[in-house]
Amino acid sequence: MADSLSHSDPTLYRTPAEAVAAPPEKLAYVVGFDRAARRPDALMTVDADPGSPSYGRVVNTARLPGLGDELHHFGWNACSSALAHACHSDPQRRFLLLPGLRSSRLHVFDTRPDPVRPRLVKVIEADELAAKAGYSRPHTLHCGPGGVFLSCLGGAYGAEGPGGVALLDHETFDVLRPWETDRGPQHLAYDVWWHLGHDIAVTSEWGTPAMVENGLDTELLLRRAYGHALHFWELGTGRHLQRVDLGDEHQMVLELRPAHDPEATWGFAGVVVSVADLSASVWLWHRDGPGFAVRKVITIPAEPAAPEDLPPALKPFGAVPPLVTDINLSVDDQWLYVSAWGTGELLQFDVSDPFHPRRTASVRLGGIARREPHPSDTDVPLSGGPQMLELSRDGRRVYVTNSLYGAWDDQFYPRGVEPWMAKLDADTGHGGLSADPRFFPHGDDFQGLRVHQTRLQGGDASSDSYCFR
């Protein structure tokens, strides 16, 4: 693939190795939401420079203009893949796009001229997303060929589905159209990613808005009605190619993490729960002849617990499900991190051989039954657990936050979810994880807002795809 344009942004990297070698992040951006929807949600800036006097502290809070957005996933307007498709006149990793999962609004923040204090420069209303793309409940976005890809859970104007992907203009962020041209059997939506050099896109499945917005519906779960398949597409045309079913016992196929090597055709997908035994799992997709196949490569079992330590939904089972809600793959494709939000465990695996991951370390923080404290304050039990993960480009720092989704927080942690964010130092030689006692913003540091996803200044492991090896 030929390099199609020059660029002025040093945080757009030609290769994964170049990204790993670049200077480390000094800022982390985190979104927070008010569960009661009485105060505006916010984009917060956290100092991630260990040499700074404000290291580990929230140094700016930029509030949204409205109420009830429930900020969830968000992302950059441009990433390293822009070096191989001439959709930008001058690509720059500058703007942060923040979808409201409940409001269906999209907020655009400019991180220049002051990256500590991003400025709101545009709001795209729900009606534009509905009228031009036919979708609602925007969830995840990535910069890609032809525009910014915005995955959405719901259809327009209250329609439950199908969910899918809206395409946004790279520079104005106006909604252009739905990305799909031939949907095939796909109906449920969640994440979208790709193998850029092979013209292949991958999507996963959670549920329609009614299936997720009021918490986990145990009746639907036992009926095996949540998503349990991966879909493969022709990236350039939006044409459905293949549906691969993981088996309907494996409910909620969520995060997708393709290999960063642009020549690879494999990746990992996380599955929240098995209705057979409450375990969680990670699956590998890989090229198999003309199509793709999947195999389960990691299983994380449920943990027994006393009924008095369990929320009402789990008391009949006498166990805590791991609830794998996020996974993250290092830029060098060697280390996989898995968050078990239910048991409060963050796990590290060596995936040098992706078909045979090897567990190398784990750390406990929070958890439904254990409520493991942070090492900076061992007397305070934590609510929530490691949920959204973000990994630095060099793979040495893992940032975690503890809120999943408002209604699901309340269901699994009925005593409340006090916000916290932690940073763990990773051994990228032989494996290992340890919590940084100096980095633990929590509680009032976030002004009571629950925190979800993190993005890192200069890019991170889950927001970039690369075009050159």
Coordinates of C-alpha atoms in Angstrom, one line a residue:
M1 CA 0.0 0.0 0.0
A2 CA 1.6 3.3 -1.1
D3 CA 1.9 6.3 1.3
S4 CA -0.6 8.7 -0.2
L5 CA 0.0 11.9 1.6
S6 CA 2.3 13.9 3.7
H7 CA 1.3 15.1 7.2
S8 CA 2.3 17.5 9.9
D9 CA 1.2 15.6 12.9
P10 CA 4.0 13.6 14.6
T11 CA 1.5 11.4 16.4
L12 CA 0.4 9.7 13.2
Y13 CA 2.8 6.7 12.9
R14 CA 3.7 4.8 9.8
T15 CA 4.3 1.5 11.6
P16 CA 3.5 -0.1 15.0
A17 CA 7.2 0.0 15.9
E18 CA 7.3 3.7 15.3
A19 CA 4.3 4.2 17.6
V20 CA 5.9 2.1 20.3
A21 CA 9.1 4.2 20.1
A22 CA 7.4 7.6 20.2
P23 CA 7.4 9.8 23.4
P24 CA 5.0 8.6 26.1
E25 CA 1.7 10.3 26.8
K26 CA 1.6 13.2 29.3
L27 CA -2.2 13.5 29.4
A28 CA -5.2 11.1 29.6
Y29 CA -8.7 12.1 28.6
V30 CA -11.6 10.5 30.5
V31 CA -15.3 10.8 30.1
G32 CA -17.7 10.9 33.1
F33 CA -21.4 10.8 33.3
D34 CA -24.1 11.7 35.9
R35 CA -26.2 8.6 36.6
A36 CA -29.1 10.8 37.7
A37 CA -28.8 13.0 34.6
R38 CA -29.2 16.1 36.8
R39 CA -25.8 17.5 35.9
P40 CA -24.0 17.6 32.6
D41 CA -21.6 14.9 31.7
A42 CA -18.0 15.9 31.2
L43 CA -14.7 15.4 29.4
M44 CA -11.9 15.4 32.0
T45 CA -8.1 15.8 31.6
V46 CA -5.9 13.8 33.9
D47 CA -2.1 14.5 34.3
A48 CA -0.2 11.4 33.3
D49 CA 3.3 12.8 33.5
P50 CA 5.1 11.2 36.4
G51 CA 7.4 14.2 36.7
S52 CA 4.6 16.7 37.1
P53 CA 3.5 18.1 40.5
S54 CA -0.1 17.3 39.5
Y55 CA 0.6 13.7 38.4
G56 CA -2.5 11.5 38.8
R57 CA -4.9 14.4 39.3
V58 CA -7.8 15.8 37.3
V59 CA -6.5 19.1 35.9
N60 CA -9.5 20.2 33.8
T61 CA -13.2 19.4 33.5
A62 CA -15.1 20.4 30.3
R63 CA -18.8 20.1 30.9
L64 CA -21.3 19.3 28.1
P65 CA -24.2 21.8 27.4
G66 CA -27.1 19.4 28.0
L67 CA -28.2 16.6 30.3
G68 CA -28.7 12.9 30.0
D69 CA -26.0 12.0 27.4
E70 CA -24.3 9.2 29.3
L71 CA -20.9 9.5 27.7
H72 CA -19.5 6.0 27.1
H73 CA -16.9 5.4 24.3
F74 CA -15.2 8.2 22.4
G75 CA -12.3 8.6 20.1
W76 CA -10.0 10.7 17.9
N77 CA -11.0 12.2 14.6
A78 CA -7.8 10.9 13.0
C79 CA -5.4 8.0 13.6
S80 CA -2.4 6.5 11.8
S81 CA -4.5 4.8 9.2
A82 CA -5.0 8.3 7.7
L83 CA -1.6 7.9 6.1
A84 CA -2.9 5.4 3.6
H85 CA -6.2 7.0 2.6
A86 CA -6.4 10.6 1.3
C87 CA -9.6 11.6 3.0
H88 CA -8.0 14.3 5.0
S89 CA -6.4 17.4 3.4
D90 CA -4.0 17.4 6.3
P91 CA -4.7 14.7 8.9
Q92 CA -4.2 15.7 12.5
R93 CA -5.0 13.9 15.7
R94 CA -6.8 16.9 17.2
F95 CA -10.5 16.5 17.8
L96 CA -12.1 14.2 20.3
L97 CA -15.6 12.9 19.3
L98 CA -17.9 12.1 22.3
P99 CA -21.1 10.1 21.5
G100 CA -23.9 10.2 24.1
L101 CA -25.1 6.6 24.4
R102 CA -28.5 7.6 25.7
S103 CA -29.0 11.0 24.0
S104 CA -27.7 10.0 20.6
R105 CA -25.9 13.4 20.4
L106 CA -22.3 13.7 19.3
H107 CA -20.0 16.3 20.9
V108 CA -16.8 17.4 19.2
F109 CA -14.0 18.8 21.3
D110 CA -10.8 20.6 20.0
T111 CA -7.7 19.8 21.9
R112 CA -5.8 22.8 20.4
P113 CA -4.4 25.2 21.2
D114 CA -4.4 24.0 24.8
P115 CA -4.5 20.2 25.1
V116 CA -5.2 20.4 28.9
R117 CA -8.4 22.4 28.2
P118 CA -10.3 21.0 25.2
R119 CA -13.0 23.3 23.8
L120 CA -16.5 22.2 22.6
V121 CA -16.7 23.2 18.9
K122 CA -19.7 21.3 17.6
V123 CA -22.7 19.3 18.6
I124 CA -24.4 16.9 16.2
E125 CA -28.0 16.3 17.2
A126 CA -29.8 12.9 17.3
D127 CA -32.1 14.0 14.4
E128 CA -29.1 14.3 12.0
L129 CA -27.9 10.8 12.9
A130 CA -31.4 9.4 12.4
A131 CA -32.2 11.3 9.2
K132 CA -28.9 10.7 7.4
A133 CA -27.8 7.3 8.6
G134 CA -31.0 5.7 10.1
Y135 CA -29.3 5.0 13.5
S136 CA -29.4 6.0 17.2
R137 CA -27.5 5.2 20.4
P138 CA -23.9 5.8 19.0
H139 CA -21.4 3.7 20.8
T140 CA -17.9 3.3 19.3
L141 CA -16.0 5.3 16.7
H142 CA -12.8 4.9 14.7
C143 CA -11.2 7.0 11.9
G144 CA -11.3 4.9 8.8
P145 CA -11.3 4.9 5.0
G146 CA -14.1 7.1 3.6
G147 CA -14.9 8.7 7.0
V148 CA -15.2 8.2 10.7
F149 CA -17.0 4.9 11.5
L150 CA -19.5 5.3 14.3
S151 CA -21.2 2.1 15.5
C152 CA -24.7 2.5 16.8
L153 CA -27.0 0.1 18.8
G154 CA -30.4 1.3 17.6
G155 CA -32.4 2.4 14.6
A156 CA -33.8 5.8 13.9
Y157 CA -36.7 7.5 15.7
G158 CA -37.2 4.8 18.4
A159 CA -36.7 1.8 16.1
E160 CA -35.0 -1.1 18.0
G161 CA -32.9 -2.1 15.1
P162 CA -31.1 -3.0 13.1
G163 CA -28.0 -1.3 14.7
G164 CA -25.1 -0.6 12.4
V165 CA -22.4 1.9 11.4
A166 CA -22.8 5.5 10.5
L167 CA -20.2 7.2 8.3
L168 CA -19.1 10.8 9.3
D169 CA -17.1 13.3 7.3
H170 CA -13.5 13.3 8.5
E171 CA -13.2 17.1 8.7
T172 CA -16.7 18.5 9.3
F173 CA -18.0 15.5 11.2
D174 CA -21.4 15.8 9.4
V175 CA -23.3 12.5 9.2
L176 CA -22.9 11.2 5.6
R177 CA -24.8 7.9 5.4
P178 CA -25.0 4.4 6.7
W179 CA -21.9 2.5 5.9
E180 CA -23.5 -0.8 5.1
T181 CA -24.7 -1.5 1.5
D182 CA -25.7 -5.1 2.0
R183 CA -26.4 -6.0 5.6
G184 CA -27.1 -9.8 5.1
P185 CA -28.3 -11.4 8.4
Q186 CA -26.7 -8.7 10.7
H187 CA -29.2 -7.1 13.1
L188 CA -27.5 -6.6 16.5
A189 CA -24.5 -4.2 16.8
Y190 CA -21.7 -3.2 19.1
D191 CA -18.1 -2.8 18.0
V192 CA -16.5 -2.3 14.5
W193 CA -12.8 -2.8 13.5
W194 CA -10.9 -3.9 10.4
H195 CA -7.9 -5.5 8.7
L196 CA -7.2 -2.4 6.6
G197 CA -4.8 -3.9 4.2
H198 CA -7.1 -6.8 3.4
D199 CA -10.3 -4.8 2.9
I200 CA -12.0 -6.6 5.7
A201 CA -14.2 -5.2 8.5
V202 CA -15.4 -7.0 11.6
T203 CA -18.4 -6.2 13.8
S204 CA -19.7 -7.7 17.0
E205 CA -23.0 -7.9 18.8
W206 CA -24.5 -6.7 22.1
G207 CA -28.2 -5.9 21.9
T208 CA -30.8 -3.4 20.9
P209 CA -31.5 -0.3 23.1
A210 CA -34.4 -2.0 25.0
M211 CA -32.2 -5.0 25.7
V212 CA -29.4 -3.0 27.4
E213 CA -30.6 0.4 28.6
N214 CA -32.4 -0.9 31.7
G215 CA -29.8 -3.3 32.8
L216 CA -29.2 -7.0 32.0
D217 CA -32.5 -8.7 31.2
T218 CA -32.0 -12.1 32.8
E219 CA -35.0 -13.5 30.8
L220 CA -33.4 -12.5 27.5
L221 CA -30.1 -13.9 28.8
L222 CA -31.5 -17.3 29.6
R223 CA -33.3 -17.3 26.3
R224 CA -29.9 -16.7 24.7
A225 CA -31.2 -13.6 22.9
Y226 CA -28.2 -11.4 23.2
G227 CA -25.5 -11.2 20.5
H228 CA -23.3 -14.3 20.0
A229 CA -21.8 -13.9 16.6
L230 CA -19.1 -12.0 14.6
H231 CA -19.7 -10.5 11.2
F232 CA -17.1 -10.0 8.4
W233 CA -17.6 -7.4 5.7
E234 CA -15.9 -6.0 2.7
L235 CA -14.6 -2.8 4.1
G236 CA -14.6 -0.7 1.0
T237 CA -18.2 -1.4 0.0
G238 CA -20.0 -2.2 3.3
R239 CA -21.1 -5.6 1.9
H240 CA -21.7 -8.4 4.3
L241 CA -19.5 -11.5 3.7
Q242 CA -19.9 -13.9 6.5
R243 CA -21.5 -14.5 9.9
V244 CA -19.6 -16.7 12.4
D245 CA -21.7 -17.9 15.3
L246 CA -19.8 -18.6 18.6
G247 CA -22.7 -20.6 19.9
D248 CA -25.7 -19.1 21.7
E249 CA -24.5 -20.1 25.2
H250 CA -21.8 -17.4 24.7
Q251 CA -23.8 -14.2 25.3
M252 CA -22.7 -10.7 24.4
V253 CA -19.7 -10.6 22.0
L254 CA -18.3 -7.1 22.7
E255 CA -14.8 -5.7 22.2
L256 CA -12.8 -6.4 19.1
R257 CA -9.0 -6.1 19.1
P258 CA -7.5 -6.9 15.7
A259 CA -3.7 -7.5 15.3
H260 CA -1.9 -4.2 14.8
D261 CA 0.4 -5.9 12.2
P262 CA -1.2 -4.7 8.9
E263 CA -0.4 -8.0 7.2
A264 CA -2.1 -10.1 9.9
T265 CA -5.7 -11.4 9.6
W266 CA -6.4 -12.4 13.2
G267 CA -7.8 -10.7 16.3
F268 CA -9.4 -11.2 19.7
A269 CA -13.1 -10.8 20.8
G270 CA -14.3 -10.8 24.4
V271 CA -17.4 -12.6 25.5
V272 CA -19.2 -11.4 28.7
V273 CA -20.8 -14.6 30.0
S274 CA -21.6 -18.2 29.2
V275 CA -25.2 -19.2 30.3
A276 CA -23.9 -22.7 30.8
D277 CA -21.5 -21.9 33.8
L278 CA -21.2 -18.1 34.2
S279 CA -17.7 -18.2 32.8
A280 CA -16.3 -15.5 30.5
S281 CA -14.1 -16.0 27.5
V282 CA -11.9 -14.6 24.8
W283 CA -12.0 -15.8 21.2
L284 CA -9.6 -15.7 18.4
W285 CA -10.8 -15.0 14.8
H286 CA -8.4 -16.0 12.0
R287 CA -8.4 -16.5 8.3
D288 CA -9.4 -20.0 7.3
G289 CA -9.3 -20.5 3.5
P290 CA -11.5 -17.9 1.8
G291 CA -13.4 -17.0 5.0
F292 CA -12.8 -16.7 8.7
A293 CA -13.1 -19.1 11.7
V294 CA -13.1 -18.6 15.4
R295 CA -11.9 -20.6 18.4
K296 CA -12.1 -20.0 22.2
V297 CA -8.6 -19.4 23.5
I298 CA -9.2 -18.1 27.0
T299 CA -11.8 -19.2 29.6
I300 CA -12.2 -17.4 32.9
P301 CA -14.4 -19.3 35.4
A302 CA -16.9 -17.9 37.8
E303 CA -15.9 -17.6 41.5
P304 CA -18.0 -19.0 44.3
A305 CA -19.3 -16.4 46.8
A306 CA -21.5 -16.2 49.9
P307 CA -25.1 -15.1 49.1
E308 CA -24.8 -12.1 51.4
D309 CA -22.0 -10.8 49.3
L310 CA -24.0 -11.0 46.1
P311 CA -26.5 -8.6 44.5
P312 CA -30.1 -10.0 44.1
A313 CA -29.6 -11.0 40.5
L314 CA -26.7 -13.4 41.4
K315 CA -27.9 -14.8 44.8
P316 CA -29.5 -17.8 43.2
F317 CA -26.2 -18.8 41.6
G318 CA -23.9 -18.5 44.6
A319 CA -21.1 -17.3 42.4
V320 CA -19.7 -14.1 40.8
P321 CA -19.3 -14.2 37.0
P322 CA -16.1 -12.7 35.7
L323 CA -18.0 -10.5 33.2
V324 CA -15.3 -9.8 30.7
T325 CA -16.3 -6.3 29.5
D326 CA -13.1 -5.1 27.8
I327 CA -9.9 -6.4 26.3
N328 CA -6.9 -4.6 25.0
L329 CA -4.0 -5.8 22.7
S330 CA -0.6 -4.2 22.9
V331 CA 0.7 -2.4 19.8
D332 CA 3.4 -5.0 19.3
D333 CA 0.7 -7.7 19.4
Q334 CA 2.4 -9.6 22.3
W335 CA 0.3 -8.8 25.4
L336 CA -3.4 -9.1 25.9
Y337 CA -5.2 -7.5 28.8
V338 CA -8.6 -8.7 30.0
S339 CA -10.9 -6.9 32.5
A340 CA -13.1 -9.1 34.6
W341 CA -15.4 -6.4 35.9
G342 CA -17.5 -8.8 38.0
T343 CA -14.7 -10.4 40.0
G344 CA -12.5 -7.3 40.0
E345 CA -9.5 -8.8 38.2
L346 CA -7.3 -7.4 35.5
L347 CA -5.5 -10.2 33.7
Q348 CA -2.4 -10.2 31.5
F349 CA -1.7 -12.8 28.8
D350 CA 1.3 -13.4 26.6
V351 CA -0.2 -13.8 23.1
S352 CA 3.0 -14.1 21.1
D353 CA 1.3 -17.3 19.9
P354 CA -2.3 -16.0 19.6
F355 CA -3.7 -19.5 19.3
H356 CA -2.2 -20.4 22.7
P357 CA -2.3 -17.4 25.1
R358 CA -0.3 -17.8 28.3
R359 CA -1.5 -16.2 31.5
T360 CA 1.3 -14.2 33.1
A361 CA -0.1 -11.8 35.8
S362 CA -3.2 -10.4 37.4
V363 CA -4.2 -7.6 39.8
R364 CA -7.4 -7.3 41.9
L365 CA -9.2 -4.0 42.3
G366 CA -12.8 -3.9 43.6
G367 CA -15.1 -6.7 42.5
I368 CA -18.7 -7.6 43.4
A369 CA -17.8 -9.8 46.4
R370 CA -14.1 -9.0 47.2
R371 CA -14.1 -5.1 46.9
E372 CA -10.3 -5.2 46.9
P373 CA -8.8 -1.8 47.8
H374 CA -6.2 0.2 45.9
P375 CA -2.7 0.0 47.4
S376 CA -2.7 3.7 48.0
D377 CA -5.5 3.3 50.6
T378 CA -5.9 -0.2 51.8
D379 CA -8.6 0.6 54.3
V380 CA -11.2 1.6 51.7
P381 CA -13.0 -1.2 49.8
L382 CA -13.6 -0.3 46.1
S383 CA -16.9 -0.5 44.2
G384 CA -16.9 -1.6 40.6
G385 CA -13.9 -3.3 39.1
P386 CA -11.5 -2.9 36.2
Q387 CA -13.8 -2.2 33.3
M388 CA -12.5 -0.1 30.4
L389 CA -8.8 -0.5 29.7
E390 CA -6.5 1.7 27.8
L391 CA -2.9 0.7 27.1
S392 CA 0.0 3.1 26.2
R393 CA 1.6 2.7 22.9
D394 CA 4.8 1.3 24.4
G395 CA 2.7 -1.2 26.4
R396 CA 4.1 -0.2 29.8
R397 CA 1.1 1.5 31.3
V398 CA -2.5 0.2 31.7
Y399 CA -5.2 2.7 32.6
V400 CA -8.4 1.3 34.0
T401 CA -11.8 2.8 35.0
N402 CA -14.6 1.2 36.9
S403 CA -18.0 2.0 35.4
L404 CA -19.7 -0.2 32.8
Y405 CA -23.1 1.4 32.0
G406 CA -25.3 3.2 34.5
A407 CA -28.1 0.7 34.7
W408 CA -25.7 -2.3 34.8
D409 CA -23.6 -0.6 37.5
D410 CA -26.7 -0.4 39.7
Q411 CA -27.7 -4.0 39.0
F412 CA -24.3 -5.6 39.8
Y413 CA -23.1 -3.0 42.4
P414 CA -26.3 -2.0 44.1
R415 CA -24.5 -0.3 47.0
G416 CA -23.2 2.2 44.4
V417 CA -20.3 2.8 42.1
E418 CA -17.9 5.4 43.4
P419 CA -15.7 6.6 40.5
W420 CA -12.0 5.6 40.4
M421 CA -9.3 5.4 37.8
A422 CA -6.0 3.5 38.3
K423 CA -2.8 3.0 36.4
L424 CA -0.9 -0.2 36.4
D425 CA 2.7 -0.6 35.4
A426 CA 3.3 -3.6 33.0
D427 CA 6.5 -5.7 32.6
T428 CA 6.8 -6.1 28.9
G429 CA 9.8 -8.4 29.2
H430 CA 8.6 -11.5 31.1
G431 CA 5.2 -10.3 32.1
G432 CA 3.9 -8.7 35.3
L433 CA 1.5 -6.0 36.6
S434 CA 1.6 -3.7 39.6
A435 CA -0.7 -0.8 40.6
D436 CA 1.0 2.6 40.7
P437 CA 0.3 4.0 44.3
R438 CA 0.8 7.6 43.0
F439 CA -2.0 7.4 40.4
F440 CA -5.4 6.9 41.8
P441 CA -7.9 9.8 41.1
H442 CA -11.3 8.8 42.7
G443 CA -14.4 10.0 44.3
D444 CA -14.6 13.8 44.5
D445 CA -11.7 14.1 42.1
F446 CA -14.3 13.3 39.4
Q447 CA -17.0 15.5 41.0
G448 CA -19.1 12.5 41.5
L449 CA -19.3 11.6 37.8
R450 CA -18.9 7.9 37.0
V451 CA -15.9 7.4 34.7
H452 CA -15.8 5.1 31.6
Q453 CA -13.4 5.2 28.7
T454 CA -9.9 6.8 28.6
R455 CA -8.0 8.1 25.6
L456 CA -4.3 9.0 25.6
Q457 CA -2.6 12.0 24.2
G458 CA -0.7 11.0 21.1
G459 CA -2.7 7.8 20.6
D460 CA -3.1 4.5 22.4
A461 CA -3.3 0.8 21.7
S462 CA -7.0 0.6 20.9
S463 CA -7.6 3.6 18.7
D464 CA -5.0 3.2 16.0
S465 CA -4.6 0.9 13.0
Y466 CA -1.5 0.9 10.9
C467 CA -1.0 0.7 7.2
F468 CA 2.7 -0.1 7.0
R469 CA 4.9 -2.7 8.5

